[in-house]
Amino acid sequence: MNVGSMVGQVYEDGVLTNCKSGGSIVCYGRNGYINVGGLAGLVTQDNQNEPDITKCASNTDIKTYYETTYNTTAHMNVGGFAGYLLGCNIYDSKAEGTMDCRSAETNLGGFIGKAATYFNYGYGNSYYPLITGSFSKMDILYMDIQSTSNIGGFIGEATRTIETDDKWICTNCYASTHFDSTSRSDAIPALFIKENHGNTRSHYNHAVERDADGTIVSKNCFDGHHDIAQNSSLQNYALAAPLWNDD
């Protein structure tokens, strides 16, 4: 099942440009894999056609529940912008809002729950997700979530679909996140990407953690070359509020 405040699934050569979504989503699952996103639940390539999303925004409050009595292998991909990104491209987009996730096995990200390469067996080609110039500002509450779940300020899990896939690209993105675990979860979140399988190319991405009052309590730079704490110009860039045209 794919659930989004604008569209459940963006497929093949679908294009979204200058779109906005908002409101609230409450998703209660009992069976199988469920993808939930502030804008779209699932964004997926098919054959050689690749969806593009450009300058889109979501301001959505998301609540998810999963009744594991019915399925002990229950799994959710939950993202502030998209739940599951399989191939395709996202440019200059943003997600804001709150996430209250109470499903046991979860990939949970402020922007994307799970991102993966798409491998076309018919043509023998791999298509990598591309996320550039995008931003998330989320308050994430996670309860009753297993320690094996992946919780990231920007992406919960980045993975490959087959062993020969080795790269996808995330660049010039920013995450500002308030994490609230309560005492009912032993999952440990990450500021930007929690679980990175394979050689994901990730450059000039920045993340901060906020407390309940909005004060920044930790910050880092994830381009693989710099430590933001030791580089004042990068630190100033990362902490600057991104400029968005909401007209």
mmCIF file of C-alpha atoms in Angstrom:
data_model
loop_
_atom_site.group_PDB
_atom_site.id
_atom_site.type_symbol
_atom_site.label_atom_id
_atom_site.label_comp_id
_atom_site.label_asym_id
_atom_site.label_seq_id
_atom_site.Cartn_x
_atom_site.Cartn_y
_atom_site.Cartn_z
ATOM 1 C CA MET A 1 0.000 0.000 0.000
ATOM 2 C CA ASN A 2 1.245 3.490 -0.905
ATOM 3 C CA VAL A 3 -0.068 6.555 0.940
ATOM 4 C CA GLY A 4 0.718 10.239 0.342
ATOM 5 C CA SER A 5 -1.034 13.533 1.040
ATOM 6 C CA MET A 6 -0.894 14.374 -2.692
ATOM 7 C CA VAL A 7 -0.473 11.043 -4.481
ATOM 8 C CA GLY A 8 0.012 7.442 -3.447
ATOM 9 C CA GLN A 9 2.475 6.564 -6.224
ATOM 10 C CA VAL A 10 4.493 8.451 -8.849
ATOM 11 C CA TYR A 11 5.321 5.961 -11.597
ATOM 12 C CA GLU A 12 7.432 5.633 -14.771
ATOM 13 C CA ASP A 13 7.830 9.033 -16.473
ATOM 14 C CA GLY A 14 5.578 10.933 -14.080
ATOM 15 C CA VAL A 15 6.523 14.578 -13.492
ATOM 16 C CA LEU A 16 5.622 16.795 -10.531
ATOM 17 C CA THR A 17 6.682 20.451 -10.683
ATOM 18 C CA ASN A 18 5.840 23.313 -8.287
ATOM 19 C CA CYS A 19 3.397 21.169 -6.335
ATOM 20 C CA LYS A 20 2.438 21.640 -2.693
ATOM 21 C CA SER A 21 0.760 19.260 -0.296
ATOM 22 C CA GLY A 22 -0.282 19.543 3.316
ATOM 23 C CA GLY A 23 -2.593 18.397 6.036
ATOM 24 C CA SER A 24 -2.336 15.197 8.014
ATOM 25 C CA ILE A 25 -2.036 11.464 7.353
ATOM 26 C CA VAL A 26 -3.006 8.702 9.769
ATOM 27 C CA CYS A 27 -2.057 5.276 8.459
ATOM 28 C CA TYR A 28 -2.909 2.031 10.235
ATOM 29 C CA GLY A 29 -1.416 -1.102 8.688
ATOM 30 C CA ARG A 30 -2.060 -4.786 9.216
ATOM 31 C CA ASN A 31 -0.383 -6.610 6.347
ATOM 32 C CA GLY A 32 2.650 -6.336 4.060
ATOM 33 C CA TYR A 33 4.916 -3.429 3.192
ATOM 34 C CA ILE A 34 3.484 0.077 3.455
ATOM 35 C CA ASN A 35 5.038 3.265 2.059
ATOM 36 C CA VAL A 36 3.901 6.562 3.569
ATOM 37 C CA GLY A 37 5.119 10.010 2.508
ATOM 38 C CA GLY A 38 4.172 13.626 3.086
ATOM 39 C CA LEU A 39 3.918 14.169 -0.687
ATOM 40 C CA ALA A 40 3.971 10.631 -2.153
ATOM 41 C CA GLY A 41 4.074 7.149 -0.706
ATOM 42 C CA LEU A 42 6.143 5.541 -3.510
ATOM 43 C CA VAL A 43 8.180 7.152 -6.285
ATOM 44 C CA THR A 44 9.452 4.484 -8.658
ATOM 45 C CA GLN A 45 11.025 4.057 -12.027
ATOM 46 C CA ASP A 46 9.859 1.435 -14.507
ATOM 47 C CA ASN A 47 11.687 0.126 -17.571
ATOM 48 C CA GLN A 48 13.728 3.097 -18.839
ATOM 49 C CA ASN A 49 11.317 5.809 -17.721
ATOM 50 C CA GLU A 50 12.276 7.910 -14.732
ATOM 51 C CA PRO A 51 10.023 10.187 -12.644
ATOM 52 C CA ASP A 52 11.162 13.735 -11.923
ATOM 53 C CA ILE A 53 10.039 15.867 -8.985
ATOM 54 C CA THR A 54 11.113 19.524 -9.000
ATOM 55 C CA LYS A 55 10.417 22.394 -6.590
ATOM 56 C CA CYS A 56 7.721 20.574 -4.665
ATOM 57 C CA ALA A 57 6.887 21.032 -1.000
ATOM 58 C CA SER A 58 5.072 19.099 1.687
ATOM 59 C CA ASN A 59 3.927 20.385 5.059
ATOM 60 C CA THR A 60 2.294 17.292 6.480
ATOM 61 C CA ASP A 61 1.798 15.715 9.895
ATOM 62 C CA ILE A 62 2.140 11.938 9.679
ATOM 63 C CA LYS A 63 1.054 9.269 12.155
ATOM 64 C CA THR A 64 1.633 5.581 11.498
ATOM 65 C CA TYR A 65 0.635 2.437 13.387
ATOM 66 C CA TYR A 66 1.147 -1.216 12.571
ATOM 67 C CA GLU A 67 -0.666 -4.104 14.204
ATOM 68 C CA THR A 68 1.990 -6.803 14.382
ATOM 69 C CA THR A 69 -0.512 -9.340 15.689
ATOM 70 C CA TYR A 70 -1.503 -9.833 12.071
ATOM 71 C CA ASN A 71 1.999 -9.801 10.580
ATOM 72 C CA THR A 72 5.155 -10.263 12.636
ATOM 73 C CA THR A 73 7.305 -9.154 9.659
ATOM 74 C CA ALA A 74 5.420 -5.870 9.275
ATOM 75 C CA HIS A 75 7.449 -3.149 7.620
ATOM 76 C CA MET A 76 6.928 0.529 6.871
ATOM 77 C CA ASN A 77 8.913 3.092 4.873
ATOM 78 C CA VAL A 78 7.913 6.526 6.169
ATOM 79 C CA GLY A 79 9.289 9.852 4.920
ATOM 80 C CA GLY A 80 8.365 13.485 5.372
ATOM 81 C CA PHE A 81 8.457 13.876 1.564
ATOM 82 C CA ALA A 82 8.322 10.318 0.148
ATOM 83 C CA GLY A 83 8.163 6.936 1.834
ATOM 84 C CA TYR A 84 10.104 4.881 -0.738
ATOM 85 C CA LEU A 85 12.268 6.290 -3.539
ATOM 86 C CA LEU A 86 13.258 3.693 -6.157
ATOM 87 C CA GLY A 87 15.351 5.326 -8.847
ATOM 88 C CA CYS A 88 14.117 8.773 -10.070
ATOM 89 C CA ASN A 89 15.180 12.349 -9.361
ATOM 90 C CA ILE A 90 14.189 14.977 -6.804
ATOM 91 C CA TYR A 91 15.355 18.576 -7.200
ATOM 92 C CA ASP A 92 15.000 21.635 -4.961
ATOM 93 C CA SER A 93 12.175 20.292 -2.816
ATOM 94 C CA LYS A 94 11.331 20.422 0.874
ATOM 95 C CA ALA A 95 9.424 18.684 3.639
ATOM 96 C CA GLU A 96 8.227 20.140 6.936
ATOM 97 C CA GLY A 97 5.933 18.859 9.631
ATOM 98 C CA THR A 98 5.770 16.206 12.333
ATOM 99 C CA MET A 99 6.110 12.422 12.268
ATOM 100 C CA ASP A 100 4.677 10.132 14.951
ATOM 101 C CA CYS A 101 5.677 6.577 14.080
ATOM 102 C CA ARG A 102 4.573 3.561 16.120
ATOM 103 C CA SER A 103 5.259 0.676 13.778
ATOM 104 C CA ALA A 104 7.772 -1.899 14.940
ATOM 105 C CA GLU A 105 10.039 -2.377 11.884
ATOM 106 C CA THR A 106 10.492 0.939 10.119
ATOM 107 C CA ASN A 107 12.684 2.978 7.793
ATOM 108 C CA LEU A 108 11.914 6.492 8.958
ATOM 109 C CA GLY A 109 13.434 9.657 7.459
ATOM 110 C CA GLY A 110 12.667 13.347 7.669
ATOM 111 C CA PHE A 111 12.729 13.521 3.857
ATOM 112 C CA ILE A 112 12.862 9.927 2.511
ATOM 113 C CA GLY A 113 12.105 6.732 4.425
ATOM 114 C CA LYS A 114 14.057 4.436 2.082
ATOM 115 C CA ALA A 115 15.999 5.176 -1.125
ATOM 116 C CA ALA A 116 17.308 2.468 -3.457
ATOM 117 C CA THR A 117 18.616 1.918 -6.973
ATOM 118 C CA TYR A 118 16.305 0.519 -9.613
ATOM 119 C CA PHE A 119 17.744 -2.327 -11.690
ATOM 120 C CA ASN A 120 16.136 -3.063 -15.042
ATOM 121 C CA TYR A 121 16.718 -6.740 -15.708
ATOM 122 C CA GLY A 122 15.397 -6.491 -19.264
ATOM 123 C CA TYR A 123 17.882 -3.797 -20.314
ATOM 124 C CA GLY A 124 20.599 -4.548 -17.769
ATOM 125 C CA ASN A 125 20.728 -0.961 -16.511
ATOM 126 C CA SER A 126 20.816 0.519 -13.024
ATOM 127 C CA TYR A 127 19.079 3.825 -12.315
ATOM 128 C CA TYR A 128 20.227 5.640 -9.217
ATOM 129 C CA PRO A 129 18.178 8.056 -7.130
ATOM 130 C CA LEU A 130 19.346 11.637 -7.376
ATOM 131 C CA ILE A 131 18.397 14.092 -4.618
ATOM 132 C CA THR A 132 19.800 17.621 -4.862
ATOM 133 C CA GLY A 133 19.166 20.968 -3.218
ATOM 134 C CA SER A 134 16.452 19.641 -0.910
ATOM 135 C CA PHE A 135 15.574 20.346 2.710
ATOM 136 C CA SER A 136 13.704 18.753 5.595
ATOM 137 C CA LYS A 137 12.613 20.257 8.887
ATOM 138 C CA MET A 138 10.812 17.648 10.943
ATOM 139 C CA ASP A 139 9.855 16.790 14.499
ATOM 140 C CA ILE A 140 10.137 13.001 14.732
ATOM 141 C CA LEU A 141 8.523 10.983 17.526
ATOM 142 C CA TYR A 142 9.224 7.271 17.407
ATOM 143 C CA MET A 143 7.632 4.843 19.857
ATOM 144 C CA ASP A 144 7.490 1.053 20.052
ATOM 145 C CA ILE A 145 10.080 0.863 17.274
ATOM 146 C CA GLN A 146 12.577 -1.997 17.212
ATOM 147 C CA SER A 147 16.301 -1.328 17.520
ATOM 148 C CA THR A 148 16.765 -2.725 13.998
ATOM 149 C CA SER A 149 14.722 0.122 12.522
ATOM 150 C CA ASN A 150 16.509 2.912 10.644
ATOM 151 C CA ILE A 151 15.749 6.497 11.696
ATOM 152 C CA GLY A 152 17.517 9.382 9.951
ATOM 153 C CA GLY A 153 17.036 13.117 9.937
ATOM 154 C CA PHE A 154 17.006 13.080 6.127
ATOM 155 C CA ILE A 155 16.974 9.412 4.992
ATOM 156 C CA GLY A 156 16.243 6.305 7.035
ATOM 157 C CA GLU A 157 17.919 3.751 4.763
ATOM 158 C CA ALA A 158 19.920 4.010 1.546
ATOM 159 C CA THR A 159 20.386 0.661 -0.129
ATOM 160 C CA ARG A 160 21.131 -1.263 -3.304
ATOM 161 C CA THR A 161 18.624 -3.500 -5.037
ATOM 162 C CA ILE A 162 21.272 -5.980 -6.227
ATOM 163 C CA GLU A 163 24.910 -6.616 -5.387
ATOM 164 C CA THR A 164 26.300 -4.960 -8.540
ATOM 165 C CA ASP A 165 24.632 -1.635 -7.751
ATOM 166 C CA ASP A 166 27.075 0.559 -5.898
ATOM 167 C CA LYS A 167 26.197 4.240 -6.205
ATOM 168 C CA TRP A 168 23.486 6.825 -5.944
ATOM 169 C CA ILE A 169 23.812 10.521 -5.346
ATOM 170 C CA CYS A 170 22.614 12.866 -2.608
ATOM 171 C CA THR A 171 24.111 16.340 -2.732
ATOM 172 C CA ASN A 172 23.587 19.828 -1.290
ATOM 173 C CA CYS A 173 20.764 18.748 1.010
ATOM 174 C CA TYR A 174 19.977 19.893 4.546
ATOM 175 C CA ALA A 175 18.140 18.344 7.485
ATOM 176 C CA SER A 176 16.960 20.032 10.686
ATOM 177 C CA THR A 177 15.399 17.529 13.059
ATOM 178 C CA HIS A 178 14.004 17.260 16.552
ATOM 179 C CA PHE A 179 14.093 13.635 17.712
ATOM 180 C CA ASP A 180 11.811 12.470 20.520
ATOM 181 C CA SER A 181 12.219 8.795 21.339
ATOM 182 C CA THR A 182 10.367 8.532 24.664
ATOM 183 C CA SER A 183 11.326 5.611 26.869
ATOM 184 C CA ARG A 184 9.504 3.092 24.688
ATOM 185 C CA SER A 185 12.112 2.688 21.951
ATOM 186 C CA ASP A 186 15.769 1.665 21.926
ATOM 187 C CA ALA A 187 16.324 2.650 18.276
ATOM 188 C CA ILE A 188 19.201 5.129 17.780
ATOM 189 C CA PRO A 189 18.690 7.805 15.090
ATOM 190 C CA ALA A 190 21.275 9.504 12.869
ATOM 191 C CA LEU A 191 21.344 13.158 11.905
ATOM 192 C CA PHE A 192 21.339 12.554 8.140
ATOM 193 C CA ILE A 193 21.370 8.916 6.873
ATOM 194 C CA LYS A 194 20.966 6.106 9.388
ATOM 195 C CA GLU A 195 21.817 3.034 7.291
ATOM 196 C CA ASN A 196 23.930 3.335 4.151
ATOM 197 C CA HIS A 197 24.375 0.062 2.256
ATOM 198 C CA GLY A 198 26.925 0.225 -0.556
ATOM 199 C CA ASN A 199 29.023 3.100 -1.821
ATOM 200 C CA THR A 200 26.457 5.868 -1.803
ATOM 201 C CA ARG A 201 27.892 9.114 -3.107
ATOM 202 C CA SER A 202 26.895 11.815 -0.683
ATOM 203 C CA HIS A 203 28.440 15.288 -0.934
ATOM 204 C CA TYR A 204 27.946 18.659 0.767
ATOM 205 C CA ASN A 205 24.997 17.564 2.844
ATOM 206 C CA HIS A 206 24.433 19.114 6.248
ATOM 207 C CA ALA A 207 22.311 18.317 9.272
ATOM 208 C CA VAL A 208 21.469 19.758 12.675
ATOM 209 C CA GLU A 209 19.525 18.414 15.620
ATOM 210 C CA ARG A 210 17.123 20.690 17.491
ATOM 211 C CA ASP A 211 15.711 20.342 20.985
ATOM 212 C CA ALA A 212 12.035 20.840 21.810
ATOM 213 C CA ASP A 213 12.549 24.612 21.993
ATOM 214 C CA GLY A 214 14.215 24.793 18.581
ATOM 215 C CA THR A 215 17.755 25.278 19.902
ATOM 216 C CA ILE A 216 20.441 23.550 17.829
ATOM 217 C CA VAL A 217 22.160 20.933 19.979
ATOM 218 C CA SER A 218 24.352 19.115 17.430
ATOM 219 C CA LYS A 219 25.526 19.641 13.873
ATOM 220 C CA ASN A 220 27.637 17.898 11.293
ATOM 221 C CA CYS A 221 28.708 17.884 7.675
ATOM 222 C CA PHE A 222 28.404 14.729 5.618
ATOM 223 C CA ASP A 223 30.313 15.331 2.392
ATOM 224 C CA GLY A 224 33.104 12.952 3.416
ATOM 225 C CA HIS A 225 35.803 15.625 3.220
ATOM 226 C CA HIS A 226 35.121 18.170 5.931
ATOM 227 C CA ASP A 227 34.185 18.271 9.574
ATOM 228 C CA ILE A 228 31.792 21.152 9.938
ATOM 229 C CA ALA A 229 32.905 21.810 13.505
ATOM 230 C CA GLN A 230 36.383 22.634 12.160
ATOM 231 C CA ASN A 231 35.280 24.680 9.154
ATOM 232 C CA SER A 232 33.584 27.992 9.937
ATOM 233 C CA SER A 233 32.477 28.714 6.355
ATOM 234 C CA LEU A 234 30.747 25.344 6.058
ATOM 235 C CA GLN A 235 29.238 25.776 9.494
ATOM 236 C CA ASN A 236 27.772 29.146 8.560
ATOM 237 C CA TYR A 237 26.396 27.659 5.343
ATOM 238 C CA ALA A 238 24.831 24.709 7.127
ATOM 239 C CA LEU A 239 23.197 26.811 9.819
ATOM 240 C CA ALA A 240 21.833 29.427 7.445
ATOM 241 C CA ALA A 241 18.103 29.118 6.818
ATOM 242 C CA PRO A 242 17.485 27.868 3.265
ATOM 243 C CA LEU A 243 15.673 30.361 1.077
ATOM 244 C CA TRP A 244 12.401 29.169 -0.436
ATOM 245 C CA ASN A 245 10.017 30.921 -2.765
ATOM 246 C CA ASP A 246 6.542 29.998 -1.543
ATOM 247 C CA ASP A 247 4.719 32.094 -4.132
#
